[in-house]
XYZ file of C-alpha atoms in Angstrom:
154
model
C 11.271 -12.994 7.180
C 8.460 -12.308 9.578
C 5.191 -10.463 9.098
C 3.345 -9.096 12.034
C 0.487 -6.675 12.806
C 1.767 -3.215 13.789
C 0.906 -2.256 17.475
C 0.517 1.480 18.223
C 2.179 3.297 19.824
C 5.136 0.995 19.710
C 5.292 0.811 15.960
C 4.224 4.326 15.190
C 7.734 5.415 13.950
C 8.426 2.649 11.616
C 4.896 2.834 10.100
C 5.370 6.620 9.746
C 8.726 6.110 8.093
C 7.485 3.358 5.718
C 4.446 5.332 4.879
C 6.296 8.512 4.204
C 8.690 6.741 1.871
C 5.809 5.265 -0.025
C 3.912 8.542 -0.315
C 6.966 10.721 -1.304
C 7.986 8.106 -3.945
C 4.272 8.142 -5.322
C 4.150 11.916 -5.465
C 7.586 12.022 -7.217
C 6.490 9.614 -9.707
C 3.108 11.611 -10.291
C 4.986 14.767 -10.771
C 7.394 13.041 -13.518
C 4.116 11.970 -15.322
C 2.567 15.585 -14.982
C -0.161 14.423 -12.553
C 1.053 16.421 -9.656
C 3.129 19.656 -9.080
C 6.970 18.787 -8.474
C 7.206 21.184 -5.547
C 3.627 20.635 -4.056
C 3.434 19.589 -0.312
C 1.846 16.206 0.311
C -1.941 16.451 0.503
C -3.234 16.911 4.055
C -4.608 13.399 4.583
C -1.175 11.966 3.489
C 0.759 14.218 5.906
C -1.734 12.885 8.654
C -0.779 9.339 7.840
C 2.823 10.190 8.553
C 2.354 12.518 11.557
C -0.157 10.230 13.377
C -0.390 6.717 11.662
C -2.415 5.216 14.677
C -5.257 7.742 14.182
C -4.947 7.798 10.316
C -5.023 3.961 10.320
C -7.665 3.470 13.184
C -9.915 0.532 12.306
C -7.541 -0.748 9.744
C -5.120 -3.500 10.061
C -1.303 -2.518 9.473
C 1.131 -5.255 8.523
C 4.756 -5.035 8.906
C 7.498 -7.147 7.388
C 10.980 -7.632 8.674
C 13.937 -9.230 7.170
C 16.640 -10.208 9.542
C 15.067 -8.183 12.248
C 14.928 -4.900 10.204
C 11.422 -3.632 9.268
C 11.295 -3.232 5.572
C 7.761 -3.380 4.260
C 4.166 -2.440 5.023
C 0.578 -2.910 3.791
C -2.687 -1.278 5.207
C -5.790 -3.641 5.112
C -9.364 -2.166 5.384
C -12.095 -4.628 5.825
C -15.920 -4.017 5.389
C -18.695 -6.507 5.410
C -18.659 -6.697 1.687
C -14.846 -6.470 0.833
C -11.292 -6.057 1.845
C -9.170 -3.249 0.504
C -5.315 -3.388 0.324
C -3.308 -0.311 0.145
C 0.070 1.255 0.851
C 1.916 -1.716 -0.223
C 5.679 -0.687 0.065
C 8.952 -2.381 0.578
C 12.342 -0.680 1.069
C 14.471 -0.666 -1.977
C 17.039 -3.053 -0.301
C 14.172 -5.467 0.433
C 12.938 -5.680 -3.008
C 13.258 -9.111 -4.823
C 13.308 -10.883 -1.541
C 9.630 -11.932 -1.361
C 8.553 -9.184 1.160
C 5.644 -7.837 -0.939
C 4.339 -11.263 -1.680
C 4.421 -12.138 2.056
C 2.779 -8.973 2.966
C -0.057 -9.544 0.396
C -0.451 -13.254 1.487
C -0.928 -11.987 5.060
C -3.315 -9.370 3.896
C -5.557 -11.783 2.099
C -5.485 -14.537 4.628
C -8.990 -14.911 5.786
C -10.109 -11.809 3.996
C -13.573 -10.958 3.120
C -13.681 -11.194 -0.779
C -13.453 -9.702 -3.059
C -10.112 -8.237 -2.040
C -9.482 -4.953 -3.888
C -6.606 -2.600 -4.526
C -5.441 0.047 -7.073
C -1.948 0.560 -8.425
C -0.315 3.184 -10.732
C -0.115 1.799 -14.289
C 3.656 2.629 -14.389
C 4.415 0.336 -11.447
C 5.178 -2.732 -13.625
C 6.694 -4.807 -10.715
C 3.768 -4.258 -8.456
C 1.265 -5.181 -11.366
C 3.236 -8.376 -12.139
C 3.228 -9.332 -8.489
C -0.514 -8.729 -8.119
C -1.394 -10.671 -11.097
C 0.861 -13.531 -9.989
C -1.142 -13.519 -6.725
C -4.472 -13.898 -8.804
C -5.526 -10.258 -8.896
C -7.324 -9.361 -12.258
C -8.243 -5.901 -13.632
C -11.698 -4.722 -13.061
C -13.592 -1.608 -14.121
C -12.267 1.332 -12.295
C -13.829 2.668 -9.101
C -11.395 5.636 -9.114
C -11.236 8.383 -11.685
C -7.630 9.353 -11.175
C -5.722 9.053 -14.376
C -3.109 6.274 -14.622
C -4.717 4.163 -11.721
C -5.409 0.424 -12.339
C -8.148 -1.253 -10.184
C -7.781 -5.015 -9.518
C -9.851 -7.596 -7.492
C -9.002 -11.054 -6.347
C -12.303 -13.121 -5.730
């Protein structure tokens, strides 16, 4: 397995595809739980991440993971002087259980400004277990969306 920083425009298509999979799955799960309309289009800022990831993730670090040369995972890292935020962690279904998510998080937190923050939907048990295993702990929510769990690693 290899983790690398995405380079635009070279990696725009793979970033777009992975982010699109993540966002569509998220919106589907939200619709199943009555948190979004089943037939609603993706919100505009999400659509922008798919259409132009280089612009949408400007000033952020996008990490990609590959197994056997096939890109299969992504995470987006935003750093400020006071903290690091991790978002859009996604691995393709065929890559799950192979340590891709853990490798992406390890790369994201390496040398990061602490605390490292992230949020995850409460129904994503596998992701919650991964984050807890990697020393993330629940903290009071900074986001008022129903079902969102906020975590930090110090």
